mmCIF file of C-alpha atoms in Angstrom:
data_model
loop_
_atom_site.group_PDB
_atom_site.id
_atom_site.type_symbol
_atom_site.label_atom_id
_atom_site.label_comp_id
_atom_site.label_asym_id
_atom_site.label_seq_id
_atom_site.Cartn_x
_atom_site.Cartn_y
_atom_site.Cartn_z
ATOM 1 C CA UNK A 267 -2.571 -42.846 29.473
ATOM 2 C CA UNK A 268 -1.218 -40.510 27.328
ATOM 3 C CA UNK A 269 2.481 -41.088 26.320
ATOM 4 C CA UNK A 270 4.867 -39.721 24.113
ATOM 5 C CA UNK A 271 7.631 -42.233 22.638
ATOM 6 C CA UNK A 272 10.793 -41.136 21.578
ATOM 7 C CA UNK A 273 12.205 -43.587 19.288
ATOM 8 C CA UNK A 274 16.405 -42.943 19.538
ATOM 9 C CA UNK A 275 17.942 -43.216 15.825
ATOM 10 C CA UNK A 276 20.211 -46.219 17.062
ATOM 11 C CA UNK A 277 17.136 -47.973 18.298
ATOM 12 C CA UNK A 278 16.027 -47.799 14.398
ATOM 13 C CA UNK A 279 19.405 -48.461 12.721
ATOM 14 C CA UNK A 280 21.734 -50.124 14.962
ATOM 15 C CA UNK A 281 25.738 -49.275 15.122
ATOM 16 C CA UNK A 282 27.708 -50.911 12.470
ATOM 17 C CA UNK A 283 24.752 -51.882 10.293
ATOM 18 C CA UNK A 284 24.698 -50.725 6.707
ATOM 19 C CA UNK A 285 22.075 -47.927 5.699
ATOM 20 C CA UNK A 286 19.863 -50.146 3.348
ATOM 21 C CA UNK A 287 16.309 -49.934 2.970
ATOM 22 C CA UNK A 288 16.045 -53.289 3.709
ATOM 23 C CA UNK A 289 17.909 -53.452 7.428
ATOM 24 C CA UNK A 290 15.645 -49.781 8.307
ATOM 25 C CA UNK A 291 12.195 -51.737 7.438
ATOM 26 C CA UNK A 292 13.332 -54.895 9.787
ATOM 27 C CA UNK A 293 14.604 -52.574 12.720
ATOM 28 C CA UNK A 294 11.105 -50.644 12.208
ATOM 29 C CA UNK A 295 9.366 -53.453 11.968
ATOM 30 C CA UNK A 296 10.797 -54.688 15.729
ATOM 31 C CA UNK A 297 9.973 -51.013 16.824
ATOM 32 C CA UNK A 298 6.510 -51.494 15.486
ATOM 33 C CA UNK A 299 5.800 -54.837 17.523
ATOM 34 C CA UNK A 300 6.762 -52.422 20.973
ATOM 35 C CA UNK A 301 5.096 -49.582 20.047
ATOM 36 C CA UNK A 302 1.753 -52.046 19.219
ATOM 37 C CA UNK A 303 1.928 -53.290 22.460
ATOM 38 C CA UNK A 304 2.068 -49.913 24.367
ATOM 39 C CA UNK A 305 -0.944 -48.741 21.651
ATOM 40 C CA UNK A 306 -3.061 -51.593 22.761
ATOM 41 C CA UNK A 307 -3.688 -49.978 26.207
ATOM 42 C CA UNK A 308 -2.518 -46.322 25.844
ATOM 43 C CA UNK A 309 -2.782 -43.316 23.781
ATOM 44 C CA UNK A 310 0.261 -42.754 22.482
ATOM 45 C CA UNK A 311 2.177 -40.117 20.313
ATOM 46 C CA UNK A 312 5.697 -41.302 18.329
ATOM 47 C CA UNK A 313 8.766 -39.106 17.602
ATOM 48 C CA UNK A 314 11.588 -40.612 16.283
ATOM 49 C CA UNK A 315 15.270 -39.532 15.562
ATOM 50 C CA UNK A 316 17.066 -39.126 12.311
ATOM 51 C CA UNK A 317 20.975 -38.687 12.823
ATOM 52 C CA UNK A 318 22.057 -41.727 10.786
ATOM 53 C CA UNK A 319 19.462 -41.166 7.834
ATOM 54 C CA UNK A 320 19.972 -37.232 7.488
ATOM 55 C CA UNK A 321 23.705 -37.982 7.395
ATOM 56 C CA UNK A 322 23.218 -40.457 4.562
ATOM 57 C CA UNK A 323 21.469 -37.674 2.604
ATOM 58 C CA UNK A 324 23.898 -35.073 2.933
ATOM 59 C CA UNK A 325 26.166 -37.466 1.518
ATOM 60 C CA UNK A 326 24.401 -38.414 -1.319
ATOM 61 C CA UNK A 327 23.606 -34.503 -1.707
ATOM 62 C CA UNK A 328 26.969 -34.091 -1.839
ATOM 63 C CA UNK A 329 28.036 -36.671 -4.213
ATOM 64 C CA UNK A 330 25.714 -35.030 -6.669
ATOM 65 C CA UNK A 331 26.949 -31.842 -6.134
ATOM 66 C CA UNK A 332 29.562 -30.852 -3.302
ATOM 67 C CA UNK A 333 29.030 -27.288 -4.470
ATOM 68 C CA UNK A 334 25.180 -27.074 -3.604
ATOM 69 C CA UNK A 335 24.797 -29.063 -0.516
ATOM 70 C CA UNK A 336 21.230 -29.270 0.438
ATOM 71 C CA UNK A 337 19.929 -28.025 3.442
ATOM 72 C CA UNK A 338 19.482 -29.529 6.781
ATOM 73 C CA UNK A 339 16.189 -28.492 7.240
ATOM 74 C CA UNK A 340 15.200 -29.970 4.102
ATOM 75 C CA UNK A 341 16.843 -33.348 4.580
ATOM 76 C CA UNK A 342 15.215 -33.351 7.833
ATOM 77 C CA UNK A 343 11.745 -32.857 6.173
ATOM 78 C CA UNK A 344 12.662 -36.041 3.692
ATOM 79 C CA UNK A 345 13.818 -38.265 6.609
ATOM 80 C CA UNK A 346 10.637 -37.466 8.392
ATOM 81 C CA UNK A 347 8.528 -38.470 5.352
ATOM 82 C CA UNK A 348 10.600 -41.853 4.979
ATOM 83 C CA UNK A 349 10.984 -42.990 8.285
ATOM 84 C CA UNK A 350 7.184 -42.031 9.436
ATOM 85 C CA UNK A 351 6.240 -43.910 6.477
ATOM 86 C CA UNK A 352 7.847 -46.979 7.496
ATOM 87 C CA UNK A 353 6.698 -46.522 11.281
ATOM 88 C CA UNK A 354 3.225 -45.877 9.988
ATOM 89 C CA UNK A 355 3.024 -48.908 7.825
ATOM 90 C CA UNK A 356 4.776 -51.512 10.241
ATOM 91 C CA UNK A 357 2.643 -50.102 13.272
ATOM 92 C CA UNK A 358 -0.520 -50.650 11.410
ATOM 93 C CA UNK A 359 0.323 -54.050 10.214
ATOM 94 C CA UNK A 360 0.889 -55.079 13.940
ATOM 95 C CA UNK A 361 -2.604 -53.541 15.309
ATOM 96 C CA UNK A 362 -6.255 -55.092 14.861
ATOM 97 C CA UNK A 363 -8.074 -53.957 11.919
ATOM 98 C CA UNK A 364 -9.435 -50.592 12.553
ATOM 99 C CA UNK A 365 -6.682 -48.792 14.300
ATOM 100 C CA UNK A 366 -5.622 -45.233 12.606
ATOM 101 C CA UNK A 367 -2.276 -43.615 12.473
ATOM 102 C CA UNK A 368 -1.275 -40.477 10.548
ATOM 103 C CA UNK A 369 2.136 -39.132 10.210
ATOM 104 C CA UNK A 370 3.090 -35.239 10.263
ATOM 105 C CA UNK A 371 5.696 -33.069 9.138
ATOM 106 C CA UNK A 372 6.525 -30.796 12.194
ATOM 107 C CA UNK A 373 8.354 -27.406 11.884
ATOM 108 C CA UNK A 374 9.460 -26.750 15.124
ATOM 109 C CA UNK A 375 10.990 -22.784 16.099
ATOM 110 C CA UNK A 376 14.345 -22.084 17.036
ATOM 111 C CA UNK A 377 15.933 -19.078 18.147
ATOM 112 C CA UNK A 378 18.505 -17.468 15.831
ATOM 113 C CA UNK A 379 20.734 -16.385 18.756
ATOM 114 C CA UNK A 380 20.793 -20.010 20.295
ATOM 115 C CA UNK A 381 24.801 -20.316 20.951
ATOM 116 C CA UNK A 382 24.646 -23.611 19.487
ATOM 117 C CA UNK A 383 25.330 -22.196 16.229
ATOM 118 C CA UNK A 384 28.441 -21.384 17.206
ATOM 119 C CA UNK A 385 29.169 -24.471 19.069
ATOM 120 C CA UNK A 386 28.555 -27.692 16.968
ATOM 121 C CA UNK A 387 27.352 -30.630 19.116
ATOM 122 C CA UNK A 388 24.983 -33.054 17.419
ATOM 123 C CA UNK A 389 26.420 -35.956 15.728
ATOM 124 C CA UNK A 390 24.623 -36.996 12.435
ATOM 125 C CA UNK A 391 25.103 -39.647 9.829
ATOM 126 C CA UNK A 392 27.993 -42.617 9.781
ATOM 127 C CA UNK A 393 31.033 -43.071 11.902
ATOM 128 C CA UNK A 394 34.462 -42.774 10.240
ATOM 129 C CA UNK A 395 37.478 -44.338 10.247
ATOM 130 C CA UNK A 396 40.033 -41.610 11.526
ATOM 131 C CA UNK A 397 41.446 -40.885 7.796
ATOM 132 C CA UNK A 398 38.005 -41.134 6.358
ATOM 133 C CA UNK A 399 37.232 -38.506 8.830
ATOM 134 C CA UNK A 400 39.688 -36.298 7.936
ATOM 135 C CA UNK A 401 38.917 -36.533 4.580
ATOM 136 C CA UNK A 402 35.005 -35.786 4.303
ATOM 137 C CA UNK A 403 35.942 -33.127 6.847
ATOM 138 C CA UNK A 404 38.140 -31.203 4.517
ATOM 139 C CA UNK A 405 36.213 -32.490 1.560
ATOM 140 C CA UNK A 406 32.773 -30.840 2.985
ATOM 141 C CA UNK A 407 33.962 -28.199 5.593
ATOM 142 C CA UNK A 408 32.284 -30.462 8.306
ATOM 143 C CA UNK A 409 32.904 -29.988 12.310
ATOM 144 C CA UNK A 410 33.772 -33.663 13.499
ATOM 145 C CA UNK A 411 33.705 -35.267 16.666
ATOM 146 C CA UNK A 412 35.236 -38.465 18.307
ATOM 147 C CA UNK A 413 32.803 -41.085 19.269
ATOM 148 C CA UNK A 414 33.274 -43.132 22.527
ATOM 149 C CA UNK A 415 33.090 -46.487 20.587
ATOM 150 C CA UNK A 416 35.849 -45.673 18.252
ATOM 151 C CA UNK A 417 35.782 -43.478 15.216
ATOM 152 C CA UNK A 418 34.320 -39.700 14.479
ATOM 153 C CA UNK A 419 31.260 -38.547 13.333
ATOM 154 C CA UNK A 420 29.983 -34.916 11.662
ATOM 155 C CA UNK A 421 28.453 -32.634 14.211
ATOM 156 C CA UNK A 422 26.152 -29.521 13.624
ATOM 157 C CA UNK A 423 24.318 -27.240 16.012
ATOM 158 C CA UNK A 424 21.703 -28.417 17.909
ATOM 159 C CA UNK A 425 19.676 -25.173 19.068
ATOM 160 C CA UNK A 426 16.865 -25.985 21.482
ATOM 161 C CA UNK A 427 13.461 -26.288 20.526
ATOM 162 C CA UNK A 428 11.069 -23.087 21.458
ATOM 163 C CA UNK A 429 7.721 -23.765 19.850
ATOM 164 C CA UNK A 430 6.301 -27.121 17.963
ATOM 165 C CA UNK A 431 4.155 -25.337 14.874
ATOM 166 C CA UNK A 432 1.255 -27.105 14.147
ATOM 167 C CA UNK A 433 0.359 -28.726 17.512
ATOM 168 C CA UNK A 434 -3.524 -27.833 17.162
ATOM 169 C CA UNK A 435 -3.374 -30.743 14.081
ATOM 170 C CA UNK A 436 -1.810 -33.213 16.529
ATOM 171 C CA UNK A 437 -4.338 -32.553 19.285
ATOM 172 C CA UNK A 438 -7.163 -32.801 16.665
ATOM 173 C CA UNK A 439 -5.675 -36.291 15.360
ATOM 174 C CA UNK A 440 -5.434 -37.308 18.782
ATOM 175 C CA UNK A 441 -8.919 -36.335 19.314
ATOM 176 C CA UNK A 442 -10.238 -38.376 16.310
ATOM 177 C CA UNK A 443 -8.647 -41.601 17.746
ATOM 178 C CA UNK A 444 -5.270 -41.504 15.430
ATOM 179 C CA UNK A 445 -1.857 -42.360 16.689
ATOM 180 C CA UNK A 446 0.412 -39.423 15.538
ATOM 181 C CA UNK A 447 3.941 -39.874 14.448
ATOM 182 C CA UNK A 448 5.401 -36.060 14.575
ATOM 183 C CA UNK A 449 8.423 -33.881 15.422
ATOM 184 C CA UNK A 450 10.955 -36.922 13.250
ATOM 185 C CA UNK A 451 14.297 -35.824 14.107
ATOM 186 C CA UNK A 452 13.329 -33.391 16.948
ATOM 187 C CA UNK A 453 11.405 -31.604 14.160
ATOM 188 C CA UNK A 454 12.309 -29.228 10.974
ATOM 189 C CA UNK A 455 14.327 -26.695 12.168
ATOM 190 C CA UNK A 456 12.701 -22.920 11.270
ATOM 191 C CA UNK A 457 13.269 -19.614 12.843
ATOM 192 C CA UNK A 458 11.896 -15.959 11.883
ATOM 193 C CA UNK A 459 13.967 -13.786 9.735
ATOM 194 C CA UNK A 460 13.927 -10.144 9.735
ATOM 195 C CA UNK A 461 11.191 -9.654 7.995
ATOM 196 C CA UNK A 462 9.022 -11.880 10.395
ATOM 197 C CA UNK A 463 9.183 -14.748 7.821
ATOM 198 C CA UNK A 464 9.907 -18.357 8.894
ATOM 199 C CA UNK A 465 12.680 -19.843 6.888
ATOM 200 C CA UNK A 466 14.865 -23.155 7.155
ATOM 201 C CA UNK A 467 17.722 -23.541 9.611
ATOM 202 C CA UNK A 468 20.971 -25.064 9.276
ATOM 203 C CA UNK A 469 20.952 -27.604 12.008
ATOM 204 C CA UNK A 470 19.273 -30.837 13.796
ATOM 205 C CA UNK A 471 17.128 -30.121 16.778
ATOM 206 C CA UNK A 472 17.814 -32.967 19.551
ATOM 207 C CA UNK A 473 14.752 -35.518 19.197
ATOM 208 C CA UNK A 474 14.722 -35.711 23.078
ATOM 209 C CA UNK A 475 14.277 -32.234 23.750
ATOM 210 C CA UNK A 476 11.738 -31.873 21.159
ATOM 211 C CA UNK A 477 9.989 -34.669 22.602
ATOM 212 C CA UNK A 478 9.697 -33.569 26.065
ATOM 213 C CA UNK A 479 8.158 -30.033 24.703
ATOM 214 C CA UNK A 480 5.946 -32.309 22.720
ATOM 215 C CA UNK A 481 4.817 -33.966 26.134
ATOM 216 C CA UNK A 482 4.073 -31.006 27.927
ATOM 217 C CA UNK A 483 2.130 -29.395 25.334
ATOM 218 C CA UNK A 484 -0.118 -32.372 25.081
ATOM 219 C CA UNK A 485 -0.066 -32.595 28.574
ATOM 220 C CA UNK A 486 0.829 -36.334 28.411
ATOM 221 C CA UNK A 487 1.393 -38.370 31.254
ATOM 222 C CA UNK A 488 4.473 -40.102 30.826
ATOM 223 C CA UNK A 489 7.384 -39.803 28.565
ATOM 224 C CA UNK A 490 9.332 -42.615 26.998
ATOM 225 C CA UNK A 491 12.825 -42.197 25.934
ATOM 226 C CA UNK A 492 14.192 -44.922 24.268
ATOM 227 C CA UNK A 493 17.521 -46.091 22.732
ATOM 228 C CA UNK A 494 19.805 -48.961 22.454
ATOM 229 C CA UNK A 495 21.416 -48.687 25.748
ATOM 230 C CA UNK A 496 19.180 -50.271 29.297
ATOM 231 C CA UNK A 497 18.906 -46.930 31.037
ATOM 232 C CA UNK A 498 21.283 -43.859 32.450
ATOM 233 C CA UNK A 499 24.303 -45.632 33.869
ATOM 234 C CA UNK A 500 26.541 -44.077 37.196
ATOM 235 C CA UNK A 501 30.009 -44.530 35.963
ATOM 236 C CA UNK A 502 29.191 -45.743 32.354
ATOM 237 C CA UNK A 503 32.131 -47.692 30.389
ATOM 238 C CA UNK A 504 33.882 -48.158 33.767
ATOM 239 C CA UNK A 505 34.054 -51.403 35.433
ATOM 240 C CA UNK A 506 31.985 -50.517 38.117
ATOM 241 C CA UNK A 507 29.406 -48.655 36.322
ATOM 242 C CA UNK A 508 25.838 -49.379 37.626
ATOM 243 C CA UNK A 509 22.126 -48.763 36.012
ATOM 244 C CA UNK A 510 20.153 -46.010 37.808
ATOM 245 C CA UNK A 511 16.895 -47.540 38.763
ATOM 246 C CA UNK A 512 15.207 -43.984 39.474
ATOM 247 C CA UNK A 513 16.239 -40.442 39.911
ATOM 248 C CA UNK A 514 14.956 -37.102 40.423
ATOM 249 C CA UNK A 515 15.195 -33.974 38.160
ATOM 250 C CA UNK A 516 17.379 -32.216 40.999
ATOM 251 C CA UNK A 517 19.492 -35.572 40.934
ATOM 252 C CA UNK A 518 19.877 -35.694 37.462
ATOM 253 C CA UNK A 519 21.866 -32.493 37.475
ATOM 254 C CA UNK A 520 24.599 -33.745 39.869
ATOM 255 C CA UNK A 521 25.069 -36.543 36.907
ATOM 256 C CA UNK A 522 28.126 -36.119 34.359
ATOM 257 C CA UNK A 523 26.705 -37.622 31.051
ATOM 258 C CA UNK A 524 27.712 -37.558 27.253
ATOM 259 C CA UNK A 525 26.749 -34.578 25.760
ATOM 260 C CA UNK A 526 25.920 -35.919 22.431
ATOM 261 C CA UNK A 527 23.643 -39.318 23.636
ATOM 262 C CA UNK A 528 22.818 -39.486 27.249
ATOM 263 C CA UNK A 529 22.952 -36.375 28.743
ATOM 264 C CA UNK A 530 20.176 -34.653 26.349
ATOM 265 C CA UNK A 531 17.695 -37.505 27.252
ATOM 266 C CA UNK A 532 18.684 -36.846 31.003
ATOM 267 C CA UNK A 533 17.948 -33.471 30.458
ATOM 268 C CA UNK A 534 14.342 -34.024 28.522
ATOM 269 C CA UNK A 535 13.223 -36.005 31.200
ATOM 270 C CA UNK A 536 13.781 -33.715 33.871
ATOM 271 C CA UNK A 537 12.456 -30.925 31.906
ATOM 272 C CA UNK A 538 8.958 -32.910 31.033
ATOM 273 C CA UNK A 539 8.760 -33.913 34.818
ATOM 274 C CA UNK A 540 9.394 -29.932 36.140
ATOM 275 C CA UNK A 541 6.747 -28.993 33.905
ATOM 276 C CA UNK A 542 4.135 -31.380 35.378
ATOM 277 C CA UNK A 543 4.719 -34.400 34.130
ATOM 278 C CA UNK A 544 3.691 -37.427 35.889
ATOM 279 C CA UNK A 545 6.721 -39.808 34.754
ATOM 280 C CA UNK A 546 9.525 -40.024 32.437
ATOM 281 C CA UNK A 547 11.592 -43.207 31.537
ATOM 282 C CA UNK A 548 14.854 -43.874 29.798
ATOM 283 C CA UNK A 549 15.853 -47.532 28.157
ATOM 284 C CA UNK A 550 15.923 -49.863 25.481
ATOM 285 C CA UNK A 551 13.171 -49.966 23.030
ATOM 286 C CA UNK A 552 12.376 -53.858 23.680
ATOM 287 C CA UNK A 553 11.631 -53.213 27.267
ATOM 288 C CA UNK A 554 9.234 -50.201 26.395
ATOM 289 C CA UNK A 555 6.191 -51.745 28.268
ATOM 290 C CA UNK A 556 8.272 -52.831 31.286
ATOM 291 C CA UNK A 557 9.855 -49.028 31.495
ATOM 292 C CA UNK A 558 6.409 -47.620 31.431
ATOM 293 C CA UNK A 559 5.372 -50.346 34.142
ATOM 294 C CA UNK A 560 8.285 -49.218 36.489
ATOM 295 C CA UNK A 561 10.168 -52.692 35.956
ATOM 296 C CA UNK A 562 13.445 -51.571 33.890
ATOM 297 C CA UNK A 563 15.072 -48.783 32.655
ATOM 298 C CA UNK A 564 15.580 -45.310 34.343
ATOM 299 C CA UNK A 565 12.672 -43.731 36.133
ATOM 300 C CA UNK A 566 12.629 -39.602 36.292
ATOM 301 C CA UNK A 567 9.776 -38.601 38.421
ATOM 302 C CA UNK A 568 9.123 -35.708 41.045
ATOM 303 C CA UNK A 569 10.062 -38.354 44.126
ATOM 304 C CA UNK A 570 11.992 -40.639 41.834
ATOM 305 C CA UNK A 571 8.839 -43.174 41.729
ATOM 306 C CA UNK A 572 6.305 -43.413 38.638
#
């Protein structure tokens, strides 16, 4: 079975943890064990989030010269290399000798007229206390949003992905029996300018939506959207919240889900199914195999059965 696995940023860096190399390597090692378990029986393609990491690099750049911040497309490319390297190394350590893996930078084209540019919504970087949030917003001109867990984070535009540039290279590597790590952070956002040339965009593409586009383009059998939450809940955060074991794309449209977290995952899962995918699963990284086998998480399918 061909499976696209999207690792959420919170699955690689848990809330409240320091963004150090040692912490990230430890979390990636845990993720690699779950990925290796899947790779023994399935052909996997790995995508990943980069919200905390790209936010950290943005802060580093601002500390060097606040007047000349590094653009988000370049920072996205840097995080793709950093996180991809960590995943590839730990995954190869977890698999038998002879396994092959390749990490690719993936440019993803977006529409310059996407309405998302007028409404920043994608959280990146660390969570700030209220007084800190006000200070960094003033210093850098950032838009901020309140987190459900408390504090505020920076938000940036999150346009829809239109096309994954380099899809043929991914297919060639899969044909050569490589595990492919690609579309990190939703891909490096690019668009065509008036001259018809590609240029970077000051945005972060939602990695779940890009993962759905990737899964459709590769004719994947399944899409796994893995995070630090057990699945999609009805009444999330309420005393009577309950996990949804299975759901159809049309039923997803009736749910009220957080736009910055579970909403895009549910929408991405529905998109994959609507374009011919057999099954999508949402849940915790540690439950990856159980989600794929239908024993954990939230499963999305045409008839709510994977």
